XYZ file of C-alpha atoms in Angstrom:
734
model
C -35.328 34.209 -96.447
C -32.722 35.240 -93.870
C -31.058 32.467 -91.648
C -30.870 33.466 -88.228
C -27.004 33.465 -88.793
C -27.723 36.297 -91.514
C -28.839 38.883 -88.798
C -26.466 41.901 -89.018
C -26.970 42.218 -85.138
C -25.613 39.004 -84.683
C -22.816 38.849 -87.408
C -20.482 41.498 -85.652
C -17.242 39.554 -84.679
C -16.005 39.726 -81.261
C -13.187 41.590 -80.572
C -9.638 39.882 -81.615
C -7.259 39.013 -79.124
C -4.823 41.420 -78.346
C -1.774 40.824 -80.869
C 1.312 39.670 -78.640
C 3.217 38.560 -82.260
C 6.008 35.708 -81.355
C 8.607 34.983 -83.810
C 9.108 31.085 -83.902
C 11.680 28.968 -85.637
C 10.623 25.620 -87.080
C 11.786 22.092 -87.074
C 13.678 23.190 -90.384
C 15.170 26.423 -89.348
C 12.800 28.582 -90.910
C 10.859 31.303 -89.443
C 7.538 32.022 -88.504
C 5.354 35.554 -87.308
C 2.654 33.810 -84.956
C 0.113 36.598 -83.731
C -1.655 33.844 -81.501
C 1.118 31.774 -80.098
C 0.111 33.534 -76.946
C -2.929 31.608 -76.759
C -0.826 28.610 -75.758
C -0.519 29.943 -72.109
C -3.186 28.246 -70.159
C -1.928 29.985 -66.865
C -2.510 33.036 -68.406
C -5.797 34.375 -67.093
C -6.684 36.598 -70.498
C -6.347 32.717 -72.227
C -9.167 31.425 -70.181
C -11.127 35.125 -70.613
C -10.985 34.923 -74.130
C -11.973 31.286 -74.157
C -14.688 32.278 -72.190
C -15.941 35.473 -74.458
C -15.714 32.839 -77.485
C -18.373 30.595 -75.748
C -20.658 33.864 -74.798
C -20.403 34.884 -78.465
C -21.248 31.372 -79.853
C -23.911 31.378 -77.673
C -25.122 34.638 -78.906
C -25.010 34.011 -82.521
C -26.569 30.378 -82.217
C -29.830 31.432 -79.652
C -32.249 31.952 -82.893
C -31.555 28.241 -83.468
C -31.997 27.099 -80.195
C -35.618 26.248 -80.821
C -34.434 23.550 -83.681
C -31.938 22.351 -81.895
C -34.249 21.305 -78.461
C -36.463 19.983 -81.231
C -33.393 18.069 -82.683
C -32.470 17.163 -79.067
C -35.799 15.837 -78.437
C -36.068 13.811 -81.756
C -32.579 12.022 -80.777
C -33.956 11.457 -77.483
C -37.130 10.123 -77.989
C -35.614 7.807 -80.769
C -33.024 6.629 -78.479
C -34.166 3.498 -75.677
C -33.015 5.627 -72.867
C -33.457 2.400 -70.702
C -31.624 -0.550 -72.325
C -29.032 -3.160 -71.678
C -26.357 -4.545 -73.189
C -26.155 -8.465 -74.298
C -24.714 -10.426 -71.456
C -21.319 -11.855 -72.367
C -20.260 -15.040 -71.006
C -17.277 -15.610 -67.943
C -17.201 -19.263 -67.690
C -15.714 -20.157 -64.121
C -12.261 -21.857 -64.185
C -11.979 -25.657 -63.205
C -9.958 -24.561 -59.994
C -12.683 -22.456 -58.382
C -15.340 -22.862 -56.134
C -18.956 -22.404 -57.043
C -19.173 -18.995 -55.651
C -16.837 -17.687 -58.486
C -19.365 -18.557 -61.328
C -19.799 -18.596 -63.857
C -21.581 -15.267 -64.782
C -22.769 -13.342 -67.495
C -21.557 -9.768 -67.194
C -23.573 -6.385 -69.104
C -24.062 -2.732 -68.857
C -27.503 -1.189 -68.401
C -28.576 2.725 -68.557
C -31.835 4.332 -66.883
C -33.767 6.677 -68.571
C -32.689 9.838 -66.888
C -28.962 8.991 -65.995
C -26.235 10.044 -67.783
C -24.089 6.963 -67.138
C -24.529 3.041 -67.343
C -24.396 0.424 -64.413
C -22.598 -2.253 -64.827
C -23.741 -5.985 -63.354
C -23.883 -9.790 -63.371
C -25.839 -12.188 -63.399
C -25.039 -15.897 -62.154
C -26.167 -18.813 -64.845
C -26.342 -22.510 -64.555
C -23.253 -24.010 -63.297
C -21.178 -26.335 -65.846
C -21.918 -23.630 -68.751
C -18.932 -23.486 -70.707
C -20.109 -22.014 -73.916
C -22.651 -19.453 -75.126
C -24.825 -21.881 -76.992
C -25.280 -23.794 -73.435
C -27.051 -20.455 -71.905
C -30.986 -20.429 -72.758
C -32.070 -17.912 -75.477
C -33.388 -15.369 -72.134
C -29.821 -15.068 -71.023
C -28.338 -14.615 -73.922
C -30.525 -11.460 -74.655
C -30.635 -8.472 -72.484
C -32.270 -7.862 -69.210
C -35.220 -5.721 -68.873
C -32.972 -2.446 -67.874
C -35.847 -1.173 -65.431
C -36.978 -4.230 -63.944
C -33.918 -6.065 -63.842
C -33.833 -9.979 -62.268
C -33.566 -10.388 -58.748
C -30.529 -12.563 -59.132
C -28.800 -9.271 -60.501
C -25.670 -8.261 -58.772
C -25.001 -4.567 -59.466
C -20.906 -4.273 -59.136
C -20.335 -0.332 -60.548
C -22.735 2.234 -60.673
C -21.098 4.754 -62.557
C -23.775 7.655 -62.051
C -23.058 7.377 -58.042
C -19.554 7.278 -58.843
C -19.599 10.340 -61.355
C -22.135 12.421 -58.889
C -19.365 14.722 -57.854
C -17.555 15.233 -61.115
C -18.329 17.254 -63.742
C -16.446 14.962 -66.298
C -16.255 11.330 -65.471
C -14.517 8.411 -68.029
C -14.278 4.700 -66.934
C -10.928 3.601 -69.195
C -10.724 0.115 -67.958
C -13.271 -2.322 -66.243
C -10.954 -5.383 -65.797
C -12.325 -8.632 -63.944
C -10.173 -10.740 -62.537
C -9.614 -14.209 -63.651
C -11.275 -15.809 -60.123
C -13.702 -13.179 -60.774
C -13.209 -11.544 -57.281
C -11.915 -8.287 -57.958
C -11.945 -5.937 -60.368
C -9.648 -2.864 -61.442
C -11.395 0.452 -62.922
C -9.539 3.017 -64.428
C -11.308 6.505 -63.924
C -10.256 9.955 -65.621
C -12.529 12.549 -63.745
C -10.897 15.677 -66.309
C -10.709 14.701 -69.491
C -7.174 14.702 -70.111
C -6.832 10.844 -70.322
C -5.002 10.421 -67.055
C -6.473 7.735 -65.049
C -6.124 6.447 -61.511
C -6.598 2.550 -60.981
C -8.634 1.507 -57.897
C -9.349 -2.358 -56.681
C -12.594 -3.263 -55.830
C -13.981 -6.334 -54.061
C -17.222 -7.830 -56.021
C -18.618 -9.815 -53.194
C -19.186 -6.488 -50.785
C -18.594 -3.498 -53.545
C -16.074 -1.835 -51.089
C -12.739 -0.175 -52.714
C -9.430 -1.936 -51.333
C -6.479 0.618 -50.033
C -5.071 -0.231 -52.901
C -4.832 3.168 -55.157
C -2.573 3.390 -58.610
C -2.632 7.210 -59.153
C -1.050 7.933 -62.775
C -1.799 5.054 -65.287
C -3.120 4.278 -69.059
C -6.068 2.077 -69.847
C -4.131 -1.017 -70.204
C -4.472 -3.283 -67.133
C -4.079 -7.297 -66.938
C -4.842 -9.668 -64.153
C -2.660 -12.865 -63.625
C -4.668 -15.953 -62.824
C -5.021 -16.024 -58.936
C -5.674 -12.212 -59.025
C -2.875 -11.560 -56.532
C -1.403 -9.231 -58.987
C -1.889 -7.050 -62.323
C 0.013 -5.335 -65.069
C -0.584 -1.675 -66.038
C 0.991 0.744 -67.990
C 1.824 4.242 -67.015
C 1.877 7.311 -69.439
C 4.896 9.610 -69.527
C 4.666 13.426 -69.882
C 3.997 13.253 -72.956
C 1.209 11.079 -72.758
C 3.089 8.148 -74.256
C 1.988 4.748 -72.369
C 5.903 4.089 -71.760
C 6.242 1.750 -68.445
C 4.713 -1.553 -67.779
C 4.372 -2.138 -63.997
C 3.216 -4.961 -61.917
C 1.171 -3.850 -58.664
C 1.049 -6.596 -56.229
C -2.224 -6.401 -53.722
C -1.905 -5.147 -50.306
C 1.473 -3.135 -51.063
C 2.354 0.417 -52.148
C 1.941 1.069 -55.496
C 5.034 3.136 -54.951
C 6.935 -0.239 -55.355
C 5.540 -1.834 -58.076
C 7.633 -3.931 -59.989
C 8.623 -2.360 -63.533
C 8.915 -4.441 -65.774
C 9.520 -2.894 -69.249
C 10.179 0.731 -70.403
C 10.246 1.854 -73.644
C 12.796 4.922 -74.465
C 11.843 5.128 -78.430
C 9.621 7.964 -78.322
C 7.996 6.594 -81.635
C 6.480 3.412 -79.447
C 3.502 3.108 -77.081
C 3.001 0.150 -74.680
C -0.095 -1.798 -74.370
C -1.334 -5.300 -72.475
C -3.628 -7.505 -72.541
C -4.408 -11.279 -72.153
C -4.605 -13.852 -74.887
C -8.235 -15.120 -75.345
C -6.466 -18.602 -74.308
C -5.649 -17.538 -71.335
C -2.086 -18.672 -70.714
C -0.403 -15.393 -71.332
C -0.229 -11.830 -70.560
C 0.825 -10.362 -74.286
C 2.541 -7.071 -74.151
C 2.654 -4.783 -76.966
C 5.123 -2.041 -78.026
C 3.797 -0.299 -81.524
C 4.601 2.517 -83.284
C 2.976 3.789 -86.582
C 4.675 1.018 -88.601
C 6.821 -1.212 -86.539
C 5.732 -3.890 -83.682
C 7.133 -5.662 -80.999
C 5.910 -8.580 -78.683
C 6.717 -9.918 -75.091
C 4.618 -12.830 -73.532
C 4.200 -13.219 -69.722
C 2.710 -16.041 -68.168
C -0.567 -15.438 -66.927
C -0.354 -18.139 -63.856
C 3.050 -16.713 -63.077
C 2.972 -13.561 -61.182
C 6.519 -13.159 -60.559
C 7.465 -14.295 -63.958
C 9.176 -11.685 -66.340
C 8.445 -10.601 -70.042
C 9.765 -12.455 -72.732
C 10.719 -11.590 -76.548
C 8.808 -13.574 -78.814
C 8.070 -10.681 -81.555
C 11.667 -8.765 -81.871
C 11.181 -5.146 -84.148
C 11.982 -4.729 -87.642
C 11.512 -1.195 -89.005
C 8.078 -1.073 -90.926
C 7.439 -4.862 -90.020
C 3.678 -4.408 -88.012
C 2.398 -7.918 -85.902
C -0.663 -8.479 -84.383
C -0.304 -11.613 -81.971
C -2.821 -14.217 -80.269
C -2.017 -17.857 -79.054
C -3.583 -21.443 -79.504
C -2.050 -24.357 -78.054
C 1.916 -24.412 -79.042
C 1.695 -22.503 -81.762
C 1.447 -18.175 -81.930
C -0.643 -16.637 -84.809
C 0.820 -13.565 -85.993
C -1.326 -10.910 -88.734
C 1.817 -9.255 -90.217
C 3.059 -7.572 -93.487
C 6.308 -9.109 -93.232
C 8.297 -10.046 -96.647
C 6.053 -7.626 -98.617
C 2.882 -8.663 -98.002
C 1.093 -5.294 -98.392
C -2.205 -6.722 -96.658
C -0.851 -8.605 -94.539
C -0.954 -12.579 -94.156
C -1.484 -14.952 -91.254
C 1.528 -16.917 -90.082
C 2.036 -19.431 -87.263
C 5.470 -19.723 -85.082
C 6.419 -22.551 -82.124
C 5.090 -20.692 -78.984
C 8.949 -22.005 -77.841
C 10.974 -21.296 -80.575
C 9.208 -18.192 -81.844
C 12.370 -17.222 -83.830
C 11.929 -19.880 -86.059
C 11.020 -19.838 -89.669
C 7.291 -18.853 -90.009
C 4.618 -21.540 -91.467
C 2.345 -19.261 -94.023
C -1.225 -20.397 -93.224
C -3.287 -17.460 -95.036
C -0.954 -15.953 -97.886
C -1.147 -12.694 -98.789
C -3.865 -11.632 -100.887
C -3.374 -8.237 -102.838
C -6.458 -6.107 -102.661
C -8.025 -7.886 -99.528
C -6.562 -6.147 -96.176
C -6.357 -8.608 -93.546
C -6.919 -6.642 -90.588
C -7.458 -9.178 -87.879
C -7.302 -13.041 -86.981
C -9.099 -14.264 -84.121
C -7.802 -17.594 -83.201
C -10.184 -19.930 -80.993
C -9.727 -23.690 -80.089
C -11.112 -25.312 -82.838
C -11.705 -22.461 -85.637
C -10.168 -19.328 -86.943
C -12.483 -15.697 -87.938
C -10.801 -13.255 -90.183
C -11.632 -9.476 -90.727
C -11.352 -8.494 -93.854
C -11.622 -5.154 -96.009
C -11.773 -5.010 -99.521
C -13.212 -2.539 -101.716
C -14.488 -0.164 -99.115
C -16.342 -3.520 -97.630
C -15.753 -5.341 -94.332
C -16.241 -9.170 -94.172
C -15.488 -12.127 -91.811
C -14.365 -15.080 -93.229
C -14.967 -18.304 -90.939
C -12.028 -20.914 -91.238
C -10.604 -24.401 -90.475
C -8.061 -23.495 -87.746
C -5.454 -26.227 -89.413
C -5.953 -25.062 -93.102
C -6.921 -21.392 -93.291
C -9.250 -21.873 -95.716
C -13.198 -21.207 -95.296
C -16.290 -19.088 -96.329
C -17.520 -15.034 -96.039
C -20.319 -14.648 -93.559
C -23.269 -13.434 -95.963
C -24.619 -10.140 -95.131
C -27.775 -8.151 -96.381
C -26.383 -4.834 -97.832
C -23.118 -4.301 -99.993
C -23.167 -0.872 -98.007
C -23.001 -1.969 -94.863
C -20.521 -3.297 -91.518
C -20.087 -6.111 -90.468
C -17.603 -6.606 -87.105
C -16.697 -9.200 -84.476
C -18.379 -9.006 -81.422
C -17.339 -9.930 -77.649
C -15.666 -13.600 -78.071
C -13.847 -14.195 -74.820
C -14.548 -17.778 -74.680
C -11.828 -19.464 -76.370
C -13.458 -23.227 -76.656
C -16.916 -22.371 -78.357
C -18.712 -23.527 -81.198
C -20.708 -19.520 -81.060
C -19.547 -16.802 -82.890
C -20.893 -13.210 -81.770
C -20.624 -10.873 -85.044
C -22.135 -7.390 -85.090
C -24.156 -6.119 -88.414
C -25.230 -2.712 -89.416
C -25.498 -0.009 -92.266
C -26.446 3.335 -92.702
C -30.365 2.114 -92.784
C -30.129 -0.831 -90.877
C -30.187 -0.907 -86.995
C -27.290 -2.403 -85.277
C -28.028 -6.267 -84.645
C -25.895 -8.353 -82.744
C -25.850 -12.185 -83.782
C -24.885 -15.627 -82.337
C -23.833 -17.581 -85.079
C -23.108 -21.414 -84.350
C -20.339 -22.610 -86.123
C -21.863 -26.027 -86.388
C -25.523 -25.817 -87.756
C -25.018 -22.508 -89.272
C -27.911 -21.087 -87.264
C -28.122 -17.381 -86.288
C -29.545 -15.810 -83.358
C -30.396 -12.166 -83.335
C -29.388 -11.743 -79.596
C -29.808 -8.091 -79.674
C -31.697 -5.693 -82.550
C -31.411 -1.780 -82.306
C -34.573 -0.344 -80.960
C -35.778 2.558 -82.098
C -38.544 4.394 -80.266
C -41.387 5.397 -82.404
C -40.650 2.991 -85.169
C -38.013 2.883 -87.751
C -38.437 1.309 -91.463
C -35.418 0.762 -93.343
C -37.434 0.620 -96.312
C -38.053 4.387 -95.850
C -34.420 5.170 -96.441
C -31.779 3.987 -99.151
C -28.114 3.585 -99.293
C -25.436 3.590 -102.300
C -22.358 3.963 -103.281
C -20.925 6.496 -105.572
C -17.210 6.765 -106.983
C -15.613 10.223 -107.481
C -12.440 10.438 -109.681
C -9.326 12.414 -108.220
C -6.891 14.488 -110.268
C -4.898 11.632 -110.544
C -7.610 9.637 -111.458
C -8.231 7.434 -108.536
C -11.530 6.322 -108.181
C -12.281 7.514 -104.065
C -15.565 5.740 -102.937
C -18.360 7.565 -101.266
C -21.135 5.924 -99.312
C -24.409 7.892 -99.118
C -28.022 7.284 -97.390
C -31.381 9.615 -97.926
C -35.033 8.944 -97.307
C -36.275 6.522 -99.931
C -39.048 9.171 -100.977
C -36.255 11.800 -101.182
C -35.735 11.951 -105.303
C -31.973 13.240 -105.922
C -32.302 16.380 -107.667
C -36.019 15.819 -108.450
C -36.496 19.303 -108.596
C -33.486 20.954 -107.364
C -30.123 19.874 -105.914
C -30.644 18.473 -102.473
C -29.013 19.663 -99.049
C -25.937 17.418 -98.176
C -23.548 16.422 -95.360
C -20.126 15.059 -96.503
C -18.488 13.911 -93.733
C -14.549 13.352 -93.859
C -11.441 11.741 -91.845
C -8.474 10.217 -94.093
C -5.629 9.396 -91.604
C -4.199 6.516 -89.398
C -5.719 4.099 -91.735
C -8.832 4.657 -90.131
C -11.774 3.605 -91.647
C -15.026 5.394 -91.130
C -17.579 2.476 -91.985
C -20.967 2.959 -93.058
C -23.115 2.216 -89.658
C -26.191 3.407 -88.577
C -27.055 6.552 -86.580
C -29.614 7.699 -84.613
C -29.077 11.258 -84.753
C -28.765 11.258 -88.741
C -32.394 10.418 -89.056
C -32.905 14.252 -87.934
C -31.294 15.190 -91.058
C -32.518 12.325 -93.394
C -35.978 13.460 -92.459
C -35.046 16.697 -93.468
C -34.205 15.617 -96.682
C -30.697 15.782 -96.205
C -28.111 13.804 -98.319
C -25.639 12.166 -95.876
C -22.327 11.279 -97.568
C -19.180 9.801 -96.129
C -16.129 10.375 -98.792
C -13.954 7.589 -98.120
C -10.860 9.500 -98.777
C -6.775 8.245 -99.117
C -5.066 8.269 -95.806
C -7.991 5.745 -94.129
C -8.078 2.381 -94.322
C -11.259 1.589 -96.836
C -9.424 0.449 -99.636
C -6.405 -1.420 -97.836
C -2.833 -0.639 -96.887
C -1.986 1.116 -100.404
C -4.807 3.431 -99.557
C -3.335 4.597 -96.583
C 0.278 4.928 -97.616
C -1.356 6.902 -100.614
C -2.603 9.730 -97.998
C 0.112 10.065 -95.463
C 3.663 11.385 -94.734
C 4.639 13.078 -98.381
C 1.443 11.753 -99.770
C -1.061 13.613 -97.715
C -2.081 16.406 -99.840
C -4.198 13.275 -101.492
C -6.857 13.313 -98.708
C -7.953 17.010 -99.353
C -8.090 16.691 -102.758
C -9.577 13.309 -102.649
C -12.777 15.270 -100.442
C -12.453 18.058 -102.943
C -13.455 15.745 -105.913
C -15.737 13.872 -103.611
C -17.826 17.175 -103.066
C -17.196 18.186 -107.020
C -18.904 15.017 -107.529
C -21.611 15.320 -105.672
C -22.264 18.771 -106.867
C -21.817 17.496 -110.912
C -24.213 15.055 -110.539
C -26.710 16.915 -109.608
C -26.993 15.226 -105.951
C -26.616 18.643 -104.051
C -24.947 21.891 -105.109
C -22.520 24.166 -103.527
C -24.997 26.395 -101.696
C -26.415 23.310 -99.936
C -23.400 21.414 -99.074
C -21.531 21.610 -95.601
C -18.506 19.077 -94.640
C -17.877 18.089 -90.878
C -14.396 16.121 -89.617
C -13.022 15.637 -86.168
C -9.438 15.377 -84.559
C -7.505 14.881 -88.105
C -10.905 15.004 -89.559
C -10.464 18.478 -88.390
C -7.469 19.001 -90.497
C -8.844 17.924 -93.181
C -11.681 20.398 -92.848
C -9.337 23.263 -92.729
C -7.244 22.136 -95.341
C -10.076 21.977 -97.787
C -11.198 25.245 -96.607
C -8.088 27.041 -97.486
C -8.201 25.082 -101.212
C -11.970 25.323 -102.147
C -13.873 26.409 -99.251
C -15.960 28.193 -102.055
C -17.651 24.763 -102.437
C -19.368 24.555 -98.969
C -21.856 26.762 -97.440
C -21.078 25.234 -93.995
C -18.263 23.669 -92.146
C -18.251 21.799 -88.829
C -14.584 21.266 -87.468
C -14.371 19.136 -84.065
C -11.071 19.512 -82.080
C -9.427 20.061 -85.683
C -5.319 19.439 -85.692
C -4.862 22.760 -87.786
C -1.459 23.883 -86.699
C 0.580 20.946 -88.058
C 3.991 22.414 -88.556
C 4.233 24.161 -85.249
C 2.521 21.092 -83.079
C 4.868 18.787 -85.050
C 8.250 21.054 -84.714
C 7.787 20.754 -80.760
C 8.391 17.604 -79.223
C 7.411 18.694 -75.791
C 3.940 18.321 -77.043
C 1.927 14.998 -76.279
C 2.015 12.751 -79.260
C 4.804 14.594 -81.150
C 7.479 12.123 -81.674
C 5.359 9.442 -81.873
C 3.532 11.159 -84.846
C 6.164 11.830 -86.897
C 5.541 8.005 -88.926
C 2.159 9.187 -89.920
C 3.045 13.172 -90.473
C 6.938 13.082 -91.018
C 9.290 15.189 -89.136
C 9.570 18.865 -89.693
C 13.370 19.010 -89.148
C 13.735 17.454 -92.844
C 12.923 20.464 -94.578
C 11.524 18.685 -97.578
C 8.825 17.104 -95.053
C 8.403 20.354 -93.636
C 7.669 22.162 -97.146
C 4.849 19.605 -97.713
C 3.675 20.248 -94.162
C 3.469 23.918 -94.925
C 1.949 23.160 -98.218
C -1.121 21.834 -96.257
C -1.277 23.180 -92.449
C -4.521 24.633 -92.326
C -2.927 27.567 -89.558
C -0.331 28.214 -92.008
C -2.330 28.994 -95.529
C -4.968 31.232 -94.165
C -5.459 34.250 -96.141
C -8.313 36.571 -97.029
C -11.325 36.013 -98.189
C -15.278 34.200 -97.417
C -15.397 31.617 -95.244
C -18.540 29.576 -94.951
C -20.396 29.306 -91.889
C -18.389 27.817 -89.200
C -18.523 26.031 -86.369
C -15.174 24.905 -84.812
C -14.714 23.158 -81.139
C -12.417 22.612 -78.780
C -11.266 20.709 -75.215
C -9.547 22.541 -72.589
C -8.009 19.523 -71.007
C -7.671 17.562 -74.475
C -4.049 15.936 -74.598
C -4.663 14.916 -78.232
C -4.926 18.292 -79.848
C -4.199 20.964 -77.963
C -7.389 23.559 -77.350
C -4.925 26.610 -78.347
C -5.055 25.208 -81.817
C -8.626 25.421 -82.898
C -8.459 28.534 -80.733
C -5.718 30.178 -82.731
C -7.352 29.078 -85.978
C -10.361 30.917 -85.318
C -8.901 33.970 -84.283
C -6.925 33.956 -87.525
C -9.884 33.168 -89.827
C -12.429 35.489 -88.320
C -9.443 38.505 -88.768
C -9.119 37.861 -92.312
C -12.692 37.088 -93.187
C -14.042 39.267 -95.810
C -17.632 38.118 -95.320
C -19.821 35.165 -95.131
C -19.540 33.070 -91.913
C -19.826 33.574 -88.805
C -16.751 31.706 -87.501
C -17.624 30.235 -84.356
C -15.704 28.635 -81.353
C -16.879 26.277 -78.727
C -14.236 25.239 -75.871
C -15.476 22.860 -73.629
C -13.692 24.155 -70.509
C -14.145 20.770 -68.210
C -13.603 18.288 -70.996
C -11.003 16.516 -73.395
C -10.578 15.262 -76.717
C -14.174 13.465 -77.025
C -16.294 16.651 -75.197
C -18.429 15.958 -72.464
C -18.845 12.846 -70.956
C -22.642 12.235 -69.931
C -24.827 10.836 -72.889
C -27.776 13.452 -72.773
C -24.863 16.400 -72.474
C -23.551 14.205 -75.598
C -26.734 14.708 -77.473
C -26.986 17.688 -76.599
C -23.673 18.818 -77.957
C -24.851 16.760 -81.260
C -28.501 18.410 -81.545
C -26.479 21.703 -81.692
C -24.366 20.370 -84.432
C -27.049 19.374 -86.252
C -29.051 22.560 -85.901
C -25.832 24.405 -87.103
C -25.778 22.506 -90.053
C -29.589 22.286 -91.222
C -29.530 25.996 -90.786
C -26.414 26.205 -93.205
C -27.433 24.185 -95.863
C -31.157 25.705 -95.693
C -32.847 21.958 -94.641
C -35.199 23.138 -91.738
C -38.042 23.699 -93.747
C -38.298 19.898 -95.005
C -39.697 19.229 -91.384
C -41.484 22.101 -91.151
C -39.663 23.618 -88.407
C -39.425 27.240 -88.741
C -35.596 28.063 -87.933
C -35.632 31.205 -89.628
C -37.103 34.913 -87.722
C -40.145 36.600 -89.228
C -39.287 38.302 -92.614
């Protein structure tokens, strides 16, 4: 039986772009001839013509899969509760405000047929100070189609997005007096935001407009002024400014300017409400300032100075600052306190460094402390006494699962809101009473049509890397599909492996369309991520980066050798830095895969990291290294996908890009695909799809996103021969 993409009428590649070789000098002084360098010039009309031609070619090749794509899209759509609402979040009224200023619960709801959320709030009984004071009905989501009569719509994103092909709300910061909101809006996908101020009582936009900002916004207590960050030309938030309402944004006060190109700025209010905290962070170093939230004329005061290699996260309670830090050799981090008025004093160790238990965060409340921890590729929450740091781990149902903090803005509270999910268990949001231990599930993700977790099984396996390291793999499949009972199963292996970002096992509605076709879904928790602690990250960055790729190959080999799947039934998928993973593995062991999806892939590593004018390059030196060092450049050249393309057969490949993407420039995947296709000796096809009106995250509307996901899944299903499992004939007549 043939695949639609094996039809010889569809395999003739589109014309290769006319070559205009460019001789480049890398940062280490070595030369490179780049035949597709001209694709970097977005002002060249031939570039857009080429990208449009590639889109047309992709549409042509995938046309036989449209029926399958449409079926999968309908499966996704009908399994998602199209009209839905988030759990209300209580924001209590401050003592000095009038009754008209709250308290309120804030939430979002979406309505069937609409692309974007509606943001709203409801008044709650006066005197409510804690989540536990709310009735169960007020703690649970409203009926999104029949909203309560007392609902106040604050922002209908659908109306705001009506005239824009792309719309993204980067910040929605309500002032402490709950009378105003600062909205940061992006209408291109370029992640440069425009801040505007809305009066929540009338819905009217004020005259105040900040034309260029990032997404960090924080109000002073009285609502008379707000702080925000400003990106430079390299898309790095490098300034903090204060805007006083009613004044021209051109006159906004510059509070901080970060000149070191390795650092970026962010800000937010502490949960206690006393301070606005400003952080400057590189990949490995932190610097913190505090500003008095009740004084709109106050200046930043340094409380944590930068020490190279020392990272700090900060919170506040009473007369103390709480610091999660890796100082003094605490590889997996520890928790210390220092006096807020004497931040340079000797820290008091509240929670000592525990090798093998990565302390990822500490949420500080008036009367308790919650630690977010990770160990052996598992997440957990530990509820501790605030004075001693001693506590117990919150129990969960499944070992291969994910538990994390929910929204908990209230400082004085006896209720903890957390989130639990696994690859078989839809997400649930739980209010945990810290005094009685009682649990109230305030929202359980609903899967229309029914979903029984018992129909699926999730488990963990371990692959052995070439250096003997054991690499965890999280897997899920239908319980009634015995792995390798008659033949190896079709399988999709997902990976990322950079920035200490962990790909945790969570529930996915769209993934059900794979599982119900007999596909095994697996996550390779490779080095470079954070699944196994800080050392796991360190073993997959800088000179150790190749471990990321050999780990992924080891996971693929393990799945094949153990009979879970076979090379002709295995596909791989990754995006951004995970797209780098896909590209590097393709060069090393592309023969292990029948299909590959690389979304907005970072594949031209050496050239990009040699060009400091490209957004994020200098910031990224701590992750990838500076190629001006010949040794660093040699390591980069050893794995950079674009630099290592060689003639050979390709698995079926779908590659995506975003024309307005500031994180991975569109030309990286475009150049890579041109080179792959030009050197291909068979297999394939190799397809490129560029979103011409979006950025790194693809199209912004939820229905558009579902359609894009259905296209990817149809491609994967076809590549690994899983379509027949659901009785869907995605193949042409014999």
